[in-house]
Tab-separated table of C-alpha atoms in Angstrom:
chain	number	residue	atom	x	y	z
A	1	MET	CA	6.730	-2.461	17.651
A	2	ASN	CA	8.380	0.989	17.655
A	3	ILE	CA	6.829	3.864	16.305
A	4	ALA	CA	9.279	7.415	15.994
A	5	SER	CA	7.471	9.671	17.913
A	6	SER	CA	5.056	12.461	16.085
A	7	ASN	CA	8.227	14.956	16.689
A	8	ASP	CA	10.556	13.270	14.685
A	9	LYS	CA	10.939	14.057	11.532
A	10	PRO	CA	9.382	11.238	9.176
A	11	LEU	CA	10.276	8.921	6.219
A	12	VAL	CA	8.095	9.300	4.088
A	13	GLU	CA	6.458	12.400	3.103
A	14	ALA	CA	3.787	12.623	-0.067
A	15	LYS	CA	2.078	16.870	0.243
A	16	ALA	CA	-0.418	17.183	-1.995
A	17	VAL	CA	-0.123	14.531	-4.635
A	18	SER	CA	-1.642	13.515	-7.422
A	19	LYS	CA	-1.609	12.057	-10.445
A	20	SER	CA	-3.514	11.756	-13.669
A	21	TYR	CA	-3.371	10.128	-17.306
A	22	PRO	CA	-4.025	11.662	-20.408
A	23	PRO	CA	-6.912	10.749	-22.087
A	24	ARG	CA	-7.934	7.371	-24.012
A	25	GLY	CA	-10.887	8.470	-26.319
A	26	VAL	CA	-10.221	8.783	-30.480
A	27	PHE	CA	-7.409	10.960	-31.056
A	28	GLY	CA	-6.926	11.808	-28.197
A	29	ARG	CA	-9.954	13.447	-26.679
A	30	GLY	CA	-11.939	13.132	-23.640
A	31	ARG	CA	-10.983	14.055	-20.121
A	32	PRO	CA	-7.768	13.014	-17.942
A	33	LEU	CA	-8.097	9.960	-16.184
A	34	GLN	CA	-7.507	11.175	-12.407
A	35	ALA	CA	-5.853	8.370	-10.558
A	36	VAL	CA	-5.204	10.033	-7.253
A	37	ARG	CA	-5.866	13.977	-6.108
A	38	ASP	CA	-4.479	15.947	-3.606
A	39	VAL	CA	-3.366	13.005	-1.153
A	40	ASP	CA	-1.000	13.538	1.519
A	41	VAL	CA	0.559	10.839	4.035
A	42	VAL	CA	2.933	11.083	6.489
A	43	ILE	CA	4.953	7.469	7.375
A	44	ALA	CA	7.028	7.151	10.647
A	45	ARG	CA	9.893	4.698	11.215
A	46	GLY	CA	8.512	1.664	12.172
A	47	GLU	CA	5.307	2.533	11.054
A	48	THR	CA	3.244	0.411	8.887
A	49	VAL	CA	-0.295	2.667	6.752
A	50	GLY	CA	-2.501	0.228	5.892
A	51	LEU	CA	-4.087	2.065	2.519
A	52	VAL	CA	-7.886	0.415	1.787
A	53	GLY	CA	-10.286	0.928	-0.838
A	54	GLU	CA	-12.772	-0.849	-3.891
A	55	SER	CA	-10.402	-1.745	-6.801
A	56	GLY	CA	-9.459	1.601	-9.069
A	57	SER	CA	-9.585	4.005	-6.143
A	58	GLY	CA	-5.670	4.912	-6.799
A	59	LYS	CA	-4.210	3.037	-4.227
A	60	SER	CA	-1.597	1.408	-6.610
A	61	THR	CA	-0.875	4.620	-7.697
A	62	LEU	CA	-0.678	6.087	-4.737
A	63	GLY	CA	2.193	3.633	-3.761
A	64	ARG	CA	3.906	3.945	-7.214
A	65	LEU	CA	4.174	7.663	-6.550
A	66	MET	CA	5.806	6.658	-3.160
A	67	LEU	CA	8.449	4.835	-3.760
A	68	GLY	CA	8.682	7.106	-7.062
A	69	LEU	CA	8.481	4.677	-9.396
A	70	THR	CA	5.345	7.076	-11.119
A	71	PRO	CA	6.357	10.441	-11.657
A	72	VAL	CA	3.949	12.633	-10.407
A	73	THR	CA	1.571	14.859	-11.908
A	74	ALA	CA	1.231	17.501	-8.959
A	75	GLY	CA	2.200	17.616	-5.402
A	76	SER	CA	5.973	16.969	-4.015
A	77	VAL	CA	7.139	13.372	-2.244
A	78	SER	CA	9.859	12.804	0.305
A	79	PHE	CA	12.278	10.372	1.513
A	80	ASP	CA	14.258	10.715	4.396
A	81	GLY	CA	13.530	15.114	4.425
A	82	GLN	CA	14.961	14.535	0.523
A	83	SER	CA	12.275	15.544	-2.484
A	84	LEU	CA	12.292	12.920	-4.848
A	85	GLU	CA	11.169	14.786	-7.747
A	86	THR	CA	14.622	17.109	-7.430
A	87	LEU	CA	17.387	13.658	-7.374
A	88	SER	CA	19.391	13.260	-10.125
A	89	ARG	CA	19.110	10.003	-11.689
A	90	ASP	CA	22.455	8.253	-10.000
A	91	ALA	CA	21.472	10.542	-6.080
A	92	LEU	CA	17.340	8.378	-7.228
A	93	ARG	CA	19.172	5.356	-7.824
A	94	GLN	CA	21.236	5.483	-4.387
A	95	GLN	CA	17.996	6.358	-2.746
A	96	ARG	CA	16.056	3.234	-4.035
A	97	ARG	CA	18.391	0.408	-2.397
A	98	ARG	CA	16.333	2.197	0.609
A	99	MET	CA	12.986	1.396	-0.723
A	100	GLN	CA	11.484	-1.732	-2.393
A	101	ILE	CA	7.928	-2.741	-3.170
A	102	VAL	CA	6.418	-6.406	-2.522
A	103	PHE	CA	3.908	-7.240	-5.720
A	104	GLN	CA	0.835	-8.349	-5.903
A	105	ASP	CA	1.517	-11.311	-8.260
A	106	PRO	CA	4.280	-13.096	-7.286
A	107	PHE	CA	4.176	-15.078	-10.253
A	108	GLY	CA	4.141	-12.723	-12.731
A	109	SER	CA	6.754	-10.633	-10.786
A	110	LEU	CA	9.785	-13.370	-10.971
A	111	ASP	CA	11.995	-13.541	-14.167
A	112	PRO	CA	10.932	-18.054	-14.849
A	113	ARG	CA	14.026	-18.334	-16.320
A	114	ARG	CA	16.508	-17.585	-13.702
A	115	ARG	CA	17.447	-19.374	-10.535
A	116	ILE	CA	15.293	-17.656	-8.152
A	117	GLY	CA	18.695	-17.197	-6.086
A	118	ALA	CA	19.765	-15.165	-9.166
A	119	GLN	CA	17.050	-12.808	-9.029
A	120	ILE	CA	16.948	-12.437	-5.289
A	121	ALA	CA	21.149	-11.365	-5.616
A	122	ASP	CA	20.533	-8.872	-8.008
A	123	GLY	CA	20.545	-6.282	-5.457
A	124	LEU	CA	23.501	-6.679	-3.597
A	125	ALA	CA	25.014	-6.944	-7.499
A	126	ILE	CA	23.445	-3.497	-7.891
A	127	HIS	CA	24.070	-1.678	-5.232
A	128	ASP	CA	27.385	-3.254	-4.275
A	129	LEU	CA	26.337	-4.323	-1.426
A	130	ALA	CA	28.726	-7.504	-1.554
A	131	PRO	CA	31.770	-8.799	-2.938
A	132	ALA	CA	30.330	-11.737	-5.658
A	133	SER	CA	32.059	-14.621	-3.196
A	134	GLU	CA	29.650	-13.454	-0.896
A	135	ARG	CA	26.519	-13.218	-2.733
A	136	ALA	CA	24.675	-16.863	-2.429
A	137	ALA	CA	25.626	-16.847	1.466
A	138	TRP	CA	24.103	-13.776	1.511
A	139	VAL	CA	20.965	-15.445	-0.076
A	140	ASN	CA	21.229	-18.119	1.553
A	141	GLU	CA	20.213	-15.932	4.690
A	142	LEU	CA	17.486	-14.213	3.088
A	143	LEU	CA	16.586	-17.938	2.351
A	144	VAL	CA	16.012	-18.824	6.120
A	145	THR	CA	14.242	-15.458	7.006
A	146	VAL	CA	11.377	-15.671	4.804
A	147	GLY	CA	11.258	-19.632	6.143
A	148	LEU	CA	12.405	-21.597	3.062
A	149	ASP	CA	15.498	-23.540	2.535
A	150	PRO	CA	18.537	-22.351	1.177
A	151	SER	CA	18.633	-25.051	-0.854
A	152	HIS	CA	15.665	-23.326	-2.779
A	153	ALA	CA	17.925	-20.853	-4.465
A	154	LYS	CA	18.816	-23.484	-6.588
A	155	ARG	CA	15.116	-23.770	-8.353
A	156	PHE	CA	13.187	-21.815	-10.949
A	157	PRO	CA	9.910	-20.396	-10.160
A	158	HIS	CA	7.753	-22.726	-11.610
A	159	GLU	CA	8.782	-25.047	-8.853
A	160	PHE	CA	7.374	-23.355	-5.845
A	161	SER	CA	3.695	-22.889	-4.434
A	162	GLY	CA	1.937	-19.188	-4.947
A	163	GLY	CA	3.381	-18.663	-1.402
A	164	GLN	CA	6.484	-19.872	-1.822
A	165	ARG	CA	6.831	-16.893	-5.047
A	166	GLN	CA	5.296	-14.542	-2.359
A	167	ARG	CA	8.119	-15.479	0.435
A	168	VAL	CA	11.204	-15.479	-2.849
A	169	GLY	CA	9.221	-11.351	-3.644
A	170	ILE	CA	9.327	-10.222	0.108
A	171	ALA	CA	13.651	-11.869	-0.010
A	172	ARG	CA	14.050	-10.438	-2.311
A	173	ALA	CA	12.740	-6.945	-1.709
A	174	LEU	CA	14.260	-7.424	1.375
A	175	ALA	CA	17.962	-7.988	-0.227
A	176	THR	CA	18.942	-4.081	0.046
A	177	ASN	CA	18.291	-3.610	3.509
A	178	PRO	CA	15.271	-0.981	2.985
A	179	ASP	CA	14.120	1.153	5.482
A	180	PHE	CA	10.303	1.288	3.627
A	181	LEU	CA	8.372	-0.912	1.753
A	182	VAL	CA	5.232	-1.030	-0.251
A	183	ALA	CA	3.601	-4.252	0.397
A	184	ASP	CA	1.192	-3.505	-2.596
A	185	GLU	CA	-1.993	-6.622	-2.271
A	186	PRO	CA	0.765	-9.176	-1.726
A	187	VAL	CA	-1.916	-12.210	-0.287
A	188	SER	CA	-4.516	-11.115	-2.521
A	189	ALA	CA	-3.338	-13.668	-5.201
A	190	LEU	CA	-2.992	-16.416	-2.795
A	191	ASP	CA	-5.149	-18.794	-0.668
A	192	VAL	CA	-6.899	-18.052	2.356
A	193	SER	CA	-4.530	-20.400	4.359
A	194	ILE	CA	-1.061	-18.958	3.243
A	195	GLN	CA	-2.342	-15.537	2.781
A	196	ALA	CA	-2.363	-15.952	7.160
A	197	GLN	CA	1.619	-16.926	6.769
A	198	ILE	CA	2.445	-14.538	4.394
A	199	VAL	CA	0.535	-11.609	7.077
A	200	GLN	CA	2.328	-13.051	9.919
A	201	LEU	CA	5.702	-12.928	8.234
A	202	MET	CA	5.721	-9.644	7.122
A	203	SER	CA	4.424	-8.583	10.577
A	204	SER	CA	7.575	-10.753	11.827
A	205	LEU	CA	10.059	-8.598	9.699
A	206	GLN	CA	8.480	-5.387	10.925
A	207	ASN	CA	8.889	-5.726	14.616
A	208	GLU	CA	12.680	-7.574	13.271
A	209	LEU	CA	13.801	-4.877	11.145
A	210	GLY	CA	11.765	-1.478	12.097
A	211	LEU	CA	10.761	-1.246	8.114
A	212	ALA	CA	8.405	1.470	7.288
A	213	MET	CA	5.275	-0.345	5.210
A	214	LEU	CA	3.031	1.132	3.669
A	215	PHE	CA	0.960	-1.448	3.496
A	216	ILE	CA	-2.151	-1.806	0.562
A	217	SER	CA	-4.514	-4.003	0.507
A	218	HIS	CA	-9.022	-4.566	0.029
A	219	ASP	CA	-9.005	-6.881	2.978
A	220	LEU	CA	-9.722	-5.004	5.953
A	221	SER	CA	-9.008	-7.344	8.063
A	222	ILE	CA	-5.140	-8.257	7.291
A	223	ILE	CA	-4.861	-4.182	7.996
A	224	ARG	CA	-6.967	-4.332	11.565
A	225	HIS	CA	-3.598	-7.244	11.960
A	226	LEU	CA	-1.232	-5.624	10.499
A	227	CYS	CA	-0.807	-1.738	10.801
A	228	HIS	CA	-0.949	1.019	13.362
A	229	ARG	CA	-2.792	3.241	11.076
A	230	VAL	CA	-5.073	3.287	8.138
A	231	MET	CA	-6.144	5.371	5.626
A	232	VAL	CA	-9.464	4.856	3.504
A	233	MET	CA	-9.549	5.838	-0.300
A	234	TYR	CA	-12.569	6.287	-1.991
A	235	LEU	CA	-12.158	7.233	-6.068
A	236	GLY	CA	-8.507	8.986	-6.143
A	237	ARG	CA	-8.739	10.934	-3.036
A	238	VAL	CA	-8.065	9.758	1.231
A	239	VAL	CA	-11.229	10.166	2.651
A	240	GLU	CA	-10.986	8.804	6.489
A	241	GLU	CA	-7.820	8.050	8.282
A	242	GLY	CA	-6.663	7.206	11.632
A	243	PRO	CA	-5.607	4.929	14.393
A	244	ALA	CA	-6.117	1.806	12.980
A	245	GLN	CA	-8.009	0.548	16.810
A	246	ALA	CA	-10.092	4.224	16.677
A	247	LEU	CA	-11.421	3.703	13.148
A	248	PHE	CA	-12.315	-0.140	12.731
A	249	ALA	CA	-13.784	1.018	16.476
A	250	THR	CA	-16.108	3.759	15.307
A	251	PRO	CA	-15.942	4.527	11.477
A	252	ALA	CA	-16.764	8.399	10.573
A	253	HIS	CA	-17.641	7.988	6.990
A	254	PRO	CA	-19.616	6.326	5.541
A	255	TYR	CA	-18.338	4.598	3.034
A	256	THR	CA	-15.335	3.207	6.383
A	257	ARG	CA	-18.826	2.287	7.466
A	258	ALA	CA	-19.436	0.205	4.370
A	259	LEU	CA	-16.442	-1.391	4.069
A	260	ILE	CA	-16.116	-2.377	8.062
A	261	SER	CA	-19.392	-3.412	7.564
A	262	ALA	CA	-18.522	-5.982	5.095
A	263	THR	CA	-16.000	-7.794	7.217
A	264	PRO	CA	-16.416	-11.276	7.796
A	265	GLN	CA	-16.959	-11.707	12.104
A	266	LEU	CA	-16.491	-14.836	13.929
A	267	ARG	CA	-18.320	-13.808	17.314
A	268	PRO	CA	-21.952	-12.465	16.348
A	269	SER	CA	-21.661	-9.679	19.317
A	270	GLN	CA	-18.940	-7.831	17.054
A	271	ARG	CA	-20.999	-8.594	13.833
A	272	ARG	CA	-22.384	-5.525	12.487
A	273	GLN	CA	-25.177	-4.325	10.528
A	274	ARG	CA	-24.561	-4.921	6.706
A	275	ILE	CA	-24.503	-1.450	4.854
A	276	LEU	CA	-25.270	-2.151	0.884
A	277	LEU	CA	-23.814	0.378	-1.114
A	278	SER	CA	-25.684	0.620	-4.691
A	279	GLY	CA	-24.903	1.376	-7.818
A	280	ASP	CA	-20.431	1.181	-9.084
A	281	PRO	CA	-18.060	3.226	-8.123
A	282	PRO	CA	-18.433	7.089	-10.958
A	283	SER	CA	-15.433	6.775	-13.471
A	284	PRO	CA	-11.824	8.693	-12.295
A	285	SER	CA	-12.186	10.523	-15.854
A	286	ASN	CA	-15.551	11.940	-14.880
A	287	PRO	CA	-16.383	12.073	-11.321
A	288	PRO	CA	-19.264	13.725	-9.695
A	289	SER	CA	-18.763	17.454	-8.415
A	290	GLY	CA	-18.177	17.778	-4.448
A	291	CYS	CA	-18.579	14.351	-2.624
A	292	ALA	CA	-17.240	12.071	-4.882
A	293	PHE	CA	-19.385	9.818	-2.522
A	294	ARG	CA	-22.112	11.378	-2.512
A	295	THR	CA	-24.070	8.838	-5.677
A	296	ARG	CA	-24.132	5.917	-3.293
A	297	CYS	CA	-24.265	7.088	0.114
A	298	ALA	CA	-27.771	7.420	2.002
A	299	HIS	CA	-26.585	10.356	3.978
A	300	ALA	CA	-26.297	13.185	0.808
A	301	ILE	CA	-27.612	16.329	1.067
A	302	GLY	CA	-27.057	19.686	-1.543
A	303	LYS	CA	-23.925	20.524	0.271
A	304	CYS	CA	-22.465	16.870	-0.972
A	305	ALA	CA	-23.334	18.377	-4.416
A	306	GLU	CA	-21.520	21.665	-4.138
A	307	THR	CA	-18.946	21.374	-2.008
A	308	VAL	CA	-15.768	18.329	-1.872
A	309	PRO	CA	-15.316	17.863	1.611
A	310	GLU	CA	-12.109	19.082	2.870
A	311	LEU	CA	-9.958	16.052	5.170
A	312	ARG	CA	-10.354	18.246	8.327
A	313	PRO	CA	-9.408	16.300	12.226
A	314	PHE	CA	-12.044	14.542	13.180
A	315	GLY	CA	-11.913	12.011	16.351
A	316	GLU	CA	-8.043	10.764	16.817
A	317	GLY	CA	-8.437	10.960	12.940
A	318	ARG	CA	-9.384	13.067	9.641
A	319	VAL	CA	-12.323	12.770	7.563
A	320	ALA	CA	-13.589	14.415	4.418
A	321	CYS	CA	-17.029	14.053	5.167
A	322	HIS	CA	-19.848	17.347	5.481
A	323	ARG	CA	-21.905	15.058	8.350
A	324	ALA	CA	-19.437	13.258	9.799
A	325	GLU	CA	-21.394	14.705	13.392
A	326	GLU	CA	-24.481	14.424	13.005
A	327	ILE	CA	-24.046	10.520	11.837
A	328	GLY	CA	-21.491	9.874	14.166
């Protein structure tokens, strides 16, 4: 895969982004919900970055922040050197063509009352990318690209299987010829046999089109196969990030180790001893002091309750753990 070198300007960059939501209690009482806290992300052209973590860790929120679909509470997001927060509505609309999303639910993201050919063509019309007389040909080409037949353009969403609907969603995202794609759990609602087909499709498209991609998933086996780098989130913060091969071979954070140990392995020689985490993740509206993972960590010490660990260089990546050297 062709990836921009580290000397090139990143395509997408988030600096210290945070997102909080107002209290949901009676009369607005209570603490704000901290969905994302002080996260940095850099994605180069042609690079696929995996984002993993338990449900409620802030993965989908971060993906929407990266696209400007959700406004940041603090920090900034830049696309191709331009800050999304400073763009006018018209300028942001122009950039939308280059940033697209594939949603988790392939059925819920499609209009059941419209034929899928018309839905795929929406992007072409909105961004004036092709005259009306040529849109049908573009749609047919996109359908072939994602492994569907051009005749499917006349069908409605309910006439497709789950995997086919997800292919339609991918075709719709590709219609505007984007440079950056956020794939938000794109295979979690599909059968295992269909998941492999969609992952292979996205891998092929990434190679052929040179897309920069943020691939959000809780399935580490998919992340390992598809991504160049991996970011691990816990309760709104990134606790570890690094090259995929290095992170899976020598995970540094106790949370990353627990996630990887739960990944099924066919070969006995590759299986790790299962690390069981006690309890549930804390509430984002009432996180523990210091390291948010300390309440479930077998290696926690007094310092872990006092100070939030900095995401610092470690090995080939970065880790936010006070005891990474000791437990490594």
